[in-house]
Amino acid sequence: MMCFSDFPFPDATPPYLPGKAVIKYYQDYAEHFKLRPHIRFNSEITWVAQNDDYEETGRWRVTVRSDGGETDHVFDAVICATGFFRVPSQPVYPGEEEFEGSIIHSNEYRGNGDYQSKRVVVVGGSHSAGDIAVDTSLVAKQVYLCMRGGTLLIHRVGPLGYPHDMFANRRINFLLPERYRQRTASKNNGTLDTLGLISERGVFRSSAMVNDVIESRIICGKVQTRPSLDHFTRKGVVFTDGTEVVADAVVYATGYKMKIPFMDRSVVKDNLKDLELFKRIFPPRLSHPSCAFIGYTCTRGAHAPLSEMQSRWVTRVFKGICRLPSMEHMLDDVRIVKQSSFERYGKHTILFPPLPYTDDLAARIGVLPTFSGLIFRDPVLAFHVIFSAAVPYMYRLLGPHAWKGARAACLRSLSVNREATRTRKVQKFGRGNGLLYIRLAALLIVIFAIALLLK
């Protein structure tokens, strides 16, 4: 689910890759497509600004520091792809300066070696908070997971032992009313109230935490959930419910700031409230569509395929093949998206589900496969497009830069995941008529979908 659309992982790759394996994959990608000669290493961008002739040409001046000196270069277009996870956001609470323990951001966390037999407070309700709470609880005396409003817990392992996002990110899910998806997610999160993790805002309206172990660490008492942090004392912290604990260390897993230090704020704002990016990519107020931002998103799924689709659209806009709408249209779209996001989450955020967004970009460049377009030409593939996991290869089935191996990769996606994890051959039990019933149910769903999509 997280590979690029025209470069699959090797067949033996586990669904959730260790960090070193991800780096190796990106290195192999660069070698395969011969990207290294086009990369300038050991170079720091210190400033990006409109060139003197920008109003006529749309060109940009980029200041680069390397080999001890700075040089200016002029480019026809620029893409800022440093991403959102760059500048840590670390709150400040009263009494923090008097606290005798250690305070770090999750960005600095490198393992639990420094937390042996200590009492640790982890502040946050998303992925890093859960990972660090679990990791430190293996060696710490006690861990307190401090959350403002709870979370939506997502397990990596989904139905039948496949990755959760292979079921969550299917197009059929987004054709159904959201209340059905909310009901399913609520059932899966039924234990969160007992464990103190449940979100006060409800399903799909809060931050999410991908974690398979946090529940067991709580039920064993190694992790305790607590409300928001209120203030520090010399020896510990006090929470908003008035309870106080002794603490030796505090880890802030509180996210990142929207900050691009080498770009003027007239181009892009450095806070989410004022941020204006059409389709989360293009600054709408520029007179030329020659500046784009890739990866300034936070999604419930793999980021790499989403950023790849952003890049594919951006390059076609730069070439003039695709065109942006008017400034008024883009500003209206930005306003509607921000308002909708604020109403859902109660704050300004860049969190959203990946599939509807990526499909929208794919449609703009002509690479979106549709059920109606495939059902009579390739019904098996049409079934996979709607009901199977929305793997990145689907965006290489047709249109510009289609890949001949895309169809086979789509049809093999489940079996590749299965063979990577089922390294011990086991006998299958209880097959009976179950497979027949599943096929009949699938046939009924297909008939219903055809009627729905073609009426």
Short mmCIF file of C-alpha atoms in Angstrom, two decimals:
data_model
loop_
_atom_site.label_atom_id
_atom_site.label_comp_id
_atom_site.label_asym_id
_atom_site.label_seq_id
_atom_site.Cartn_x
_atom_site.Cartn_y
_atom_site.Cartn_z
CA MET A 1 0.00 0.00 0.00
CA MET A 2 2.94 2.37 0.52
CA CYS A 3 5.05 1.64 -2.56
CA PHE A 4 5.24 3.85 -5.62
CA SER A 5 2.80 3.02 -8.40
CA ASP A 6 5.32 1.68 -10.91
CA PHE A 7 7.89 0.08 -8.59
CA PRO A 8 6.47 -2.73 -6.42
CA PHE A 9 8.17 -4.02 -3.32
CA PRO A 10 9.94 -7.37 -3.68
CA ASP A 11 7.52 -10.26 -3.15
CA ALA A 12 8.93 -11.27 0.26
CA THR A 13 8.50 -7.78 1.72
CA PRO A 14 6.35 -7.71 4.89
CA PRO A 15 3.29 -5.41 4.74
CA TYR A 16 4.73 -3.10 7.42
CA LEU A 17 8.37 -2.40 6.64
CA PRO A 18 11.13 -1.64 9.17
CA GLY A 19 12.76 1.76 8.68
CA LYS A 20 15.94 0.39 7.12
CA ALA A 21 13.90 -1.54 4.56
CA VAL A 22 12.07 1.66 3.58
CA ILE A 23 15.38 3.47 3.05
CA LYS A 24 16.66 0.54 0.96
CA TYR A 25 13.48 0.67 -1.16
CA TYR A 26 13.94 4.40 -1.87
CA GLN A 27 17.59 3.84 -2.75
CA ASP A 28 16.61 1.04 -5.13
CA TYR A 29 13.95 3.30 -6.66
CA ALA A 30 16.55 6.02 -7.28
CA GLU A 31 18.91 3.51 -8.89
CA HIS A 32 16.18 1.94 -11.05
CA PHE A 33 15.05 5.27 -12.49
CA LYS A 34 18.59 6.71 -12.59
CA LEU A 35 17.77 9.64 -10.33
CA ARG A 36 21.10 10.06 -8.55
CA PRO A 37 22.78 12.19 -11.28
CA HIS A 38 19.91 14.67 -10.88
CA ILE A 39 20.28 15.00 -7.09
CA ARG A 40 22.62 17.60 -5.61
CA PHE A 41 23.72 16.25 -2.24
CA ASN A 42 25.15 18.21 0.72
CA SER A 43 23.33 21.37 -0.34
CA GLU A 44 21.13 23.46 1.94
CA ILE A 45 18.38 25.70 0.63
CA THR A 46 18.53 28.94 2.61
CA TRP A 47 15.99 31.05 0.72
CA VAL A 48 13.43 30.80 -2.07
CA ALA A 49 11.90 33.96 -3.54
CA GLN A 50 10.27 35.22 -6.70
CA ASN A 51 12.85 36.30 -9.24
CA ASP A 52 12.97 39.92 -10.37
CA ASP A 53 11.16 39.01 -13.59
CA TYR A 54 8.58 36.77 -11.86
CA GLU A 55 5.53 38.72 -13.04
CA GLU A 56 6.57 38.14 -16.66
CA THR A 57 8.14 34.68 -16.44
CA GLY A 58 6.96 33.03 -13.19
CA ARG A 59 10.60 32.17 -12.36
CA TRP A 60 12.08 31.72 -8.88
CA ARG A 61 15.45 32.50 -7.30
CA VAL A 62 16.85 29.78 -5.03
CA THR A 63 19.76 30.43 -2.69
CA VAL A 64 21.90 27.35 -2.01
CA ARG A 65 24.59 26.90 0.62
CA SER A 66 27.26 24.31 -0.14
CA ASP A 67 31.04 23.98 0.15
CA GLY A 68 31.10 26.87 2.61
CA GLY A 69 29.50 29.44 0.31
CA GLU A 70 26.11 30.57 -1.03
CA THR A 71 25.05 30.81 -4.65
CA ASP A 72 21.84 31.95 -6.35
CA HIS A 73 20.13 29.94 -9.06
CA VAL A 74 17.09 30.82 -11.17
CA PHE A 75 14.49 28.15 -11.98
CA ASP A 76 11.31 28.13 -14.04
CA ALA A 77 9.43 26.40 -11.21
CA VAL A 78 10.01 25.18 -7.66
CA ILE A 79 8.59 22.30 -5.60
CA CYS A 80 8.93 22.41 -1.85
CA ALA A 81 8.94 18.77 -0.71
CA THR A 82 10.44 18.93 2.78
CA GLY A 83 7.09 17.80 4.17
CA PHE A 84 5.10 18.63 7.27
CA PHE A 85 7.06 16.48 9.76
CA ARG A 86 10.03 18.81 10.01
CA VAL A 87 9.71 21.42 12.77
CA PRO A 88 8.51 19.97 16.12
CA SER A 89 5.57 21.62 17.89
CA GLN A 90 6.28 21.62 21.62
CA PRO A 91 3.84 23.28 24.06
CA VAL A 92 4.93 25.17 27.17
CA TYR A 93 3.15 24.57 30.48
CA PRO A 94 3.38 26.59 33.73
CA GLY A 95 6.14 25.44 36.04
CA GLU A 96 8.10 23.73 33.28
CA GLU A 97 11.27 25.66 34.10
CA GLU A 98 11.23 24.30 37.67
CA PHE A 99 10.79 20.66 36.68
CA GLU A 100 13.84 18.64 37.67
CA GLY A 101 13.30 15.82 35.18
CA SER A 102 14.05 15.64 31.45
CA ILE A 103 11.80 17.04 28.70
CA ILE A 104 12.12 16.11 25.01
CA HIS A 105 10.00 16.04 21.86
CA SER A 106 9.28 12.69 20.21
CA ASN A 107 11.42 13.89 17.31
CA GLU A 108 14.44 13.44 19.62
CA TYR A 109 13.42 10.01 20.96
CA ARG A 110 15.92 7.30 20.03
CA GLY A 111 14.90 4.37 22.25
CA ASN A 112 14.01 3.42 25.80
CA GLY A 113 17.58 3.12 27.09
CA ASP A 114 17.36 6.38 29.06
CA TYR A 115 14.10 5.44 30.82
CA GLN A 116 15.08 2.38 32.86
CA SER A 117 13.08 2.29 36.13
CA LYS A 118 11.82 5.87 35.58
CA ARG A 119 8.35 7.37 35.73
CA VAL A 120 7.52 8.71 32.29
CA VAL A 121 4.75 11.04 31.10
CA VAL A 122 3.99 10.85 27.36
CA VAL A 123 1.90 13.75 26.06
CA GLY A 124 -0.11 13.10 22.88
CA GLY A 125 -2.80 10.93 21.35
CA SER A 126 -1.49 9.76 18.00
CA HIS A 127 0.99 7.29 16.54
CA SER A 128 4.23 8.49 18.15
CA ALA A 129 2.60 8.86 21.55
CA GLY A 130 1.37 5.27 21.46
CA ASP A 131 4.68 3.89 20.19
CA ILE A 132 6.74 5.71 22.82
CA ALA A 133 4.32 4.84 25.63
CA VAL A 134 4.60 1.15 24.71
CA ASP A 135 8.37 1.23 24.20
CA THR A 136 9.19 3.04 27.46
CA SER A 137 6.74 0.85 29.41
CA LEU A 138 8.99 -2.15 28.71
CA VAL A 139 11.69 -0.71 31.00
CA ALA A 140 10.08 2.17 32.94
CA LYS A 141 8.68 1.97 36.45
CA GLN A 142 5.43 3.58 35.26
CA VAL A 143 4.20 5.34 32.11
CA TYR A 144 1.38 7.87 31.97
CA LEU A 145 -0.21 8.53 28.57
CA CYS A 146 -1.63 12.04 28.73
CA MET A 147 -4.27 12.87 26.07
CA ARG A 148 -6.38 15.95 25.50
CA GLY A 149 -9.37 14.25 23.90
CA GLY A 150 -8.71 10.56 23.33
CA THR A 151 -8.03 8.82 20.06
CA LEU A 152 -9.25 6.38 17.42
CA LEU A 153 -7.23 3.19 17.86
CA ILE A 154 -6.32 1.29 14.69
CA HIS A 155 -4.67 -2.13 14.70
CA ARG A 156 -2.16 -2.96 12.00
CA VAL A 157 -3.66 -6.40 11.52
CA GLY A 158 -7.07 -6.33 9.89
CA PRO A 159 -9.60 -9.02 8.90
CA LEU A 160 -8.18 -12.42 7.89
CA GLY A 161 -4.69 -11.34 8.94
CA TYR A 162 -4.22 -8.78 6.17
CA PRO A 163 -3.08 -5.19 6.85
CA HIS A 164 -5.86 -3.00 8.20
CA ASP A 165 -5.51 -0.31 5.54
CA MET A 166 -6.05 -2.85 2.76
CA PHE A 167 -9.63 -3.08 4.06
CA ALA A 168 -10.08 0.52 5.19
CA ASN A 169 -8.86 2.07 1.92
CA ARG A 170 -11.19 0.43 -0.58
CA ARG A 171 -13.37 2.45 -2.93
CA ILE A 172 -16.51 0.58 -1.92
CA ASN A 173 -16.13 1.98 1.60
CA PHE A 174 -16.37 5.54 0.33
CA LEU A 175 -19.43 4.78 -1.79
CA LEU A 176 -21.31 3.88 1.38
CA PRO A 177 -22.71 6.46 3.82
CA GLU A 178 -20.19 7.42 6.49
CA ARG A 179 -22.45 6.20 9.29
CA TYR A 180 -21.83 2.60 8.21
CA ARG A 181 -18.07 3.06 8.40
CA GLN A 182 -18.48 4.82 11.74
CA ARG A 183 -20.52 1.91 13.07
CA THR A 184 -17.85 -0.61 12.06
CA ALA A 185 -15.05 1.48 13.55
CA SER A 186 -17.04 1.97 16.75
CA LYS A 187 -17.40 -1.80 17.16
CA ASN A 188 -13.66 -2.26 16.68
CA ASN A 189 -13.00 0.42 19.32
CA GLY A 190 -15.46 -1.00 21.84
CA THR A 191 -12.80 -1.51 24.54
CA LEU A 192 -11.46 2.03 24.42
CA ASP A 193 -13.95 3.41 26.95
CA THR A 194 -12.82 0.84 29.53
CA LEU A 195 -9.16 1.61 28.85
CA GLY A 196 -9.52 5.40 28.85
CA LEU A 197 -8.50 5.83 25.23
CA ILE A 198 -11.83 6.64 23.61
CA SER A 199 -12.18 9.91 21.73
CA GLU A 200 -14.63 12.46 23.07
CA ARG A 201 -15.39 13.65 19.52
CA GLY A 202 -16.40 10.29 18.11
CA VAL A 203 -15.14 8.13 15.26
CA PHE A 204 -13.39 9.87 12.34
CA ARG A 205 -13.44 13.17 14.23
CA SER A 206 -10.26 12.86 16.26
CA SER A 207 -6.63 11.92 15.93
CA ALA A 208 -5.83 8.27 15.27
CA MET A 209 -3.29 5.91 16.80
CA VAL A 210 -1.99 2.89 14.91
CA ASN A 211 -0.88 0.51 17.65
CA ASP A 212 -1.23 -3.20 18.36
CA VAL A 213 0.17 -3.30 21.91
CA ILE A 214 -1.08 -0.25 23.82
CA GLU A 215 -4.22 -2.04 25.07
CA SER A 216 -2.24 -4.88 26.63
CA ARG A 217 0.18 -2.45 28.30
CA ILE A 218 -2.77 -0.58 29.83
CA ILE A 219 -4.57 -3.70 31.01
CA CYS A 220 -1.31 -4.90 32.61
CA GLY A 221 -0.96 -1.58 34.44
CA LYS A 222 2.33 -0.57 32.84
CA VAL A 223 0.61 2.35 31.07
CA GLN A 224 -2.04 4.55 32.65
CA THR A 225 -4.16 6.96 30.61
CA ARG A 226 -4.63 10.47 31.98
CA PRO A 227 -6.32 13.72 30.80
CA SER A 228 -4.50 16.83 29.62
CA LEU A 229 -1.44 18.10 31.42
CA ASP A 230 -2.18 21.26 33.42
CA HIS A 231 1.13 22.28 34.96
CA PHE A 232 4.48 21.05 36.21
CA THR A 233 5.76 20.77 39.75
CA ARG A 234 9.37 20.40 40.78
CA LYS A 235 9.05 16.62 41.01
CA GLY A 236 6.24 15.84 38.59
CA VAL A 237 3.09 17.02 36.81
CA VAL A 238 -0.53 17.85 37.62
CA PHE A 239 -3.32 16.92 35.20
CA THR A 240 -6.50 18.87 34.45
CA ASP A 241 -8.56 16.58 36.69
CA GLY A 242 -6.43 17.65 39.65
CA THR A 243 -4.49 14.41 40.02
CA GLU A 244 -0.74 14.65 40.50
CA VAL A 245 2.03 12.16 39.74
CA VAL A 246 5.76 12.07 40.33
CA ALA A 247 7.66 12.04 37.03
CA ASP A 248 11.29 11.70 35.99
CA ALA A 249 10.78 12.40 32.29
CA VAL A 250 8.25 13.96 29.93
CA VAL A 251 8.07 13.19 26.21
CA TYR A 252 5.98 15.51 24.04
CA ALA A 253 4.47 13.61 21.09
CA THR A 254 2.60 16.74 20.09
CA GLY A 255 3.12 16.91 16.36
CA TYR A 256 4.80 19.43 14.11
CA LYS A 257 4.50 23.06 13.06
CA MET A 258 3.57 24.26 9.60
CA LYS A 259 6.84 26.13 9.10
CA ILE A 260 9.07 26.50 6.06
CA PRO A 261 12.02 28.65 7.16
CA PHE A 262 13.41 29.22 3.67
CA MET A 263 10.13 30.47 2.14
CA ASP A 264 8.62 33.94 2.58
CA ARG A 265 5.30 34.03 4.46
CA SER A 266 3.75 35.96 1.58
CA VAL A 267 3.95 32.72 -0.43
CA VAL A 268 2.74 30.29 2.26
CA LYS A 269 1.61 30.98 5.82
CA ASP A 270 3.34 29.27 8.72
CA ASN A 271 0.21 28.24 10.62
CA LEU A 272 -2.64 25.92 9.72
CA LYS A 273 -5.33 28.48 10.45
CA ASP A 274 -4.14 30.84 7.71
CA LEU A 275 -2.68 28.23 5.36
CA GLU A 276 -3.97 28.50 1.79
CA LEU A 277 -3.07 25.67 -0.58
CA PHE A 278 -5.39 24.61 -3.38
CA LYS A 279 -5.74 20.83 -3.23
CA ARG A 280 -3.12 21.09 -0.46
CA ILE A 281 -0.51 21.85 -3.12
CA PHE A 282 -0.72 25.21 -4.92
CA PRO A 283 -0.71 28.70 -3.31
CA PRO A 284 -3.84 30.16 -4.96
CA ARG A 285 -2.85 33.82 -4.84
CA LEU A 286 0.26 33.53 -7.04
CA SER A 287 -0.01 34.97 -10.53
CA HIS A 288 1.84 31.98 -12.03
CA PRO A 289 1.32 28.27 -11.17
CA SER A 290 5.07 27.69 -10.84
CA CYS A 291 5.33 26.90 -7.12
CA ALA A 292 4.00 23.75 -5.44
CA PHE A 293 4.17 22.04 -2.05
CA ILE A 294 4.40 18.25 -1.89
CA GLY A 295 3.80 16.19 1.26
CA TYR A 296 2.23 18.87 3.47
CA THR A 297 -0.46 16.41 4.46
CA CYS A 298 -1.32 13.99 7.25
CA THR A 299 -3.44 11.07 6.18
CA ARG A 300 -4.77 7.77 7.53
CA GLY A 301 -2.79 5.64 5.19
CA ALA A 302 0.47 5.53 3.27
CA HIS A 303 1.98 8.93 2.47
CA ALA A 304 4.33 7.97 -0.37
CA PRO A 305 1.67 7.10 -3.01
CA LEU A 306 -0.25 10.25 -2.12
CA SER A 307 2.84 12.43 -2.55
CA GLU A 308 3.60 10.64 -5.81
CA MET A 309 0.15 11.51 -7.15
CA GLN A 310 0.61 15.12 -6.07
CA SER A 311 3.91 15.17 -7.97
CA ARG A 312 2.37 13.69 -11.12
CA TRP A 313 -0.29 16.39 -11.18
CA VAL A 314 2.17 19.18 -10.38
CA THR A 315 4.49 18.30 -13.25
CA ARG A 316 1.59 18.37 -15.71
CA VAL A 317 0.49 21.75 -14.39
CA PHE A 318 4.04 23.06 -14.78
CA LYS A 319 4.11 21.78 -18.37
CA GLY A 320 0.77 23.44 -19.15
CA ILE A 321 -0.95 20.11 -19.86
CA CYS A 322 -3.27 20.55 -16.88
CA ARG A 323 -4.54 23.96 -15.87
CA LEU A 324 -5.56 25.38 -12.52
CA PRO A 325 -8.94 27.09 -12.14
CA SER A 326 -9.30 30.80 -11.42
CA MET A 327 -7.99 32.33 -8.22
CA GLU A 328 -11.56 32.86 -6.99
CA HIS A 329 -12.42 29.22 -7.55
CA MET A 330 -9.28 28.03 -5.75
CA LEU A 331 -9.85 30.33 -2.77
CA ASP A 332 -13.44 29.12 -2.46
CA ASP A 333 -12.25 25.52 -2.51
CA VAL A 334 -9.63 26.25 0.18
CA ARG A 335 -12.24 27.95 2.37
CA ILE A 336 -14.72 25.06 2.03
CA VAL A 337 -12.07 22.42 2.81
CA LYS A 338 -10.80 24.32 5.86
CA GLN A 339 -14.30 24.91 7.19
CA SER A 340 -15.28 21.27 6.73
CA SER A 341 -12.09 20.09 8.42
CA PHE A 342 -12.56 22.44 11.37
CA GLU A 343 -16.16 21.33 11.87
CA ARG A 344 -15.09 17.67 11.83
CA TYR A 345 -12.03 17.84 14.07
CA GLY A 346 -12.65 20.97 16.12
CA LYS A 347 -9.31 22.43 15.06
CA HIS A 348 -7.40 23.40 11.93
CA THR A 349 -5.66 20.31 10.61
CA ILE A 350 -4.30 18.70 7.47
CA LEU A 351 -5.63 15.24 8.42
CA PHE A 352 -7.88 13.50 5.88
CA PRO A 353 -8.54 10.03 4.39
CA PRO A 354 -6.20 9.37 1.45
CA LEU A 355 -8.39 7.63 -1.13
CA PRO A 356 -10.98 10.30 -2.12
CA TYR A 357 -8.22 12.91 -2.30
CA THR A 358 -5.85 10.78 -4.40
CA ASP A 359 -8.68 9.74 -6.71
CA ASP A 360 -9.53 13.41 -7.26
CA LEU A 361 -5.97 14.18 -8.35
CA ALA A 362 -5.88 11.04 -10.51
CA ALA A 363 -9.04 12.14 -12.32
CA ARG A 364 -7.44 15.52 -13.07
CA ILE A 365 -4.59 13.88 -14.98
CA GLY A 366 -6.64 11.10 -16.56
CA VAL A 367 -5.33 8.06 -14.65
CA LEU A 368 -8.35 7.20 -12.47
CA PRO A 369 -9.71 3.71 -13.22
CA THR A 370 -13.48 3.48 -12.92
CA PHE A 371 -15.86 0.57 -12.47
CA SER A 372 -18.06 1.69 -15.36
CA GLY A 373 -15.06 2.03 -17.63
CA LEU A 374 -13.77 -1.48 -16.91
CA ILE A 375 -16.82 -3.65 -16.22
CA PHE A 376 -17.42 -4.70 -19.84
CA ARG A 377 -13.78 -4.69 -20.95
CA ASP A 378 -12.18 -6.35 -17.92
CA PRO A 379 -14.77 -7.36 -15.28
CA VAL A 380 -12.21 -9.04 -13.00
CA LEU A 381 -10.14 -5.88 -12.85
CA ALA A 382 -13.30 -3.77 -12.40
CA PHE A 383 -14.18 -5.87 -9.35
CA HIS A 384 -10.71 -5.28 -7.87
CA VAL A 385 -10.85 -1.54 -8.51
CA ILE A 386 -13.99 -1.18 -6.40
CA PHE A 387 -13.82 -3.96 -3.82
CA SER A 388 -10.12 -4.68 -3.31
CA ALA A 389 -7.51 -2.52 -1.66
CA ALA A 390 -6.81 0.67 -3.62
CA VAL A 391 -3.18 -0.21 -4.28
CA PRO A 392 -1.04 2.44 -6.03
CA TYR A 393 -0.67 0.31 -9.18
CA MET A 394 -4.27 1.12 -10.04
CA TYR A 395 -3.13 4.60 -11.06
CA ARG A 396 -0.91 3.05 -13.76
CA LEU A 397 -3.62 1.04 -15.50
CA LEU A 398 -4.48 3.76 -18.00
CA GLY A 399 -3.69 7.30 -19.06
CA PRO A 400 -0.32 9.08 -19.16
CA HIS A 401 2.67 6.92 -18.20
CA ALA A 402 0.66 3.70 -17.85
CA TRP A 403 2.65 0.67 -16.75
CA LYS A 404 2.24 -2.73 -18.44
CA GLY A 405 2.72 -4.59 -15.18
CA ALA A 406 0.01 -2.67 -13.33
CA ARG A 407 -2.85 -5.12 -13.93
CA ALA A 408 -0.91 -8.14 -12.73
CA ALA A 409 0.34 -6.20 -9.70
CA CYS A 410 -3.23 -5.21 -8.79
CA LEU A 411 -4.54 -8.76 -9.02
CA ARG A 412 -1.62 -10.14 -7.00
CA SER A 413 -1.74 -7.61 -4.17
CA LEU A 414 -3.52 -9.86 -1.65
CA SER A 415 -1.53 -12.98 -2.49
CA VAL A 416 1.79 -11.12 -2.26
CA ASN A 417 0.89 -9.90 1.24
CA ARG A 418 -0.25 -13.39 2.23
CA GLU A 419 2.88 -15.15 1.01
CA ALA A 420 5.12 -12.59 2.74
CA THR A 421 3.59 -13.34 6.14
CA ARG A 422 2.52 -16.98 5.90
CA THR A 423 6.07 -18.33 6.02
CA ARG A 424 4.86 -21.56 7.63
CA LYS A 425 2.57 -23.58 5.39
CA VAL A 426 -0.63 -24.51 7.19
CA GLN A 427 -3.60 -26.68 6.39
CA LYS A 428 -6.81 -24.82 5.62
CA PHE A 429 -9.75 -25.88 7.77
CA GLY A 430 -13.50 -25.41 7.48
CA ARG A 431 -13.67 -24.46 3.84
CA GLY A 432 -16.97 -26.25 3.15
CA ASN A 433 -19.43 -24.02 1.33
CA GLY A 434 -17.97 -20.83 2.81
CA LEU A 435 -16.14 -19.86 -0.36
CA LEU A 436 -19.29 -20.44 -2.41
CA TYR A 437 -21.27 -18.14 -0.12
CA ILE A 438 -18.58 -15.49 -0.33
CA ARG A 439 -18.63 -15.63 -4.12
CA LEU A 440 -22.42 -15.41 -4.23
CA ALA A 441 -22.34 -12.43 -1.89
CA ALA A 442 -19.68 -10.79 -4.05
CA LEU A 443 -21.79 -11.37 -7.16
CA LEU A 444 -24.78 -9.69 -5.52
CA ILE A 445 -22.61 -6.75 -4.50
CA VAL A 446 -21.29 -6.42 -8.06
CA ILE A 447 -24.83 -6.41 -9.49
CA PHE A 448 -25.87 -3.79 -6.98
CA ALA A 449 -22.82 -1.67 -7.74
CA ILE A 450 -23.44 -1.84 -11.49
CA ALA A 451 -27.00 -0.68 -10.98
CA LEU A 452 -25.80 2.09 -8.69
CA LEU A 453 -23.02 3.36 -10.92
CA LEU A 454 -24.75 3.05 -14.28
CA LYS A 455 -28.25 4.29 -13.42
#
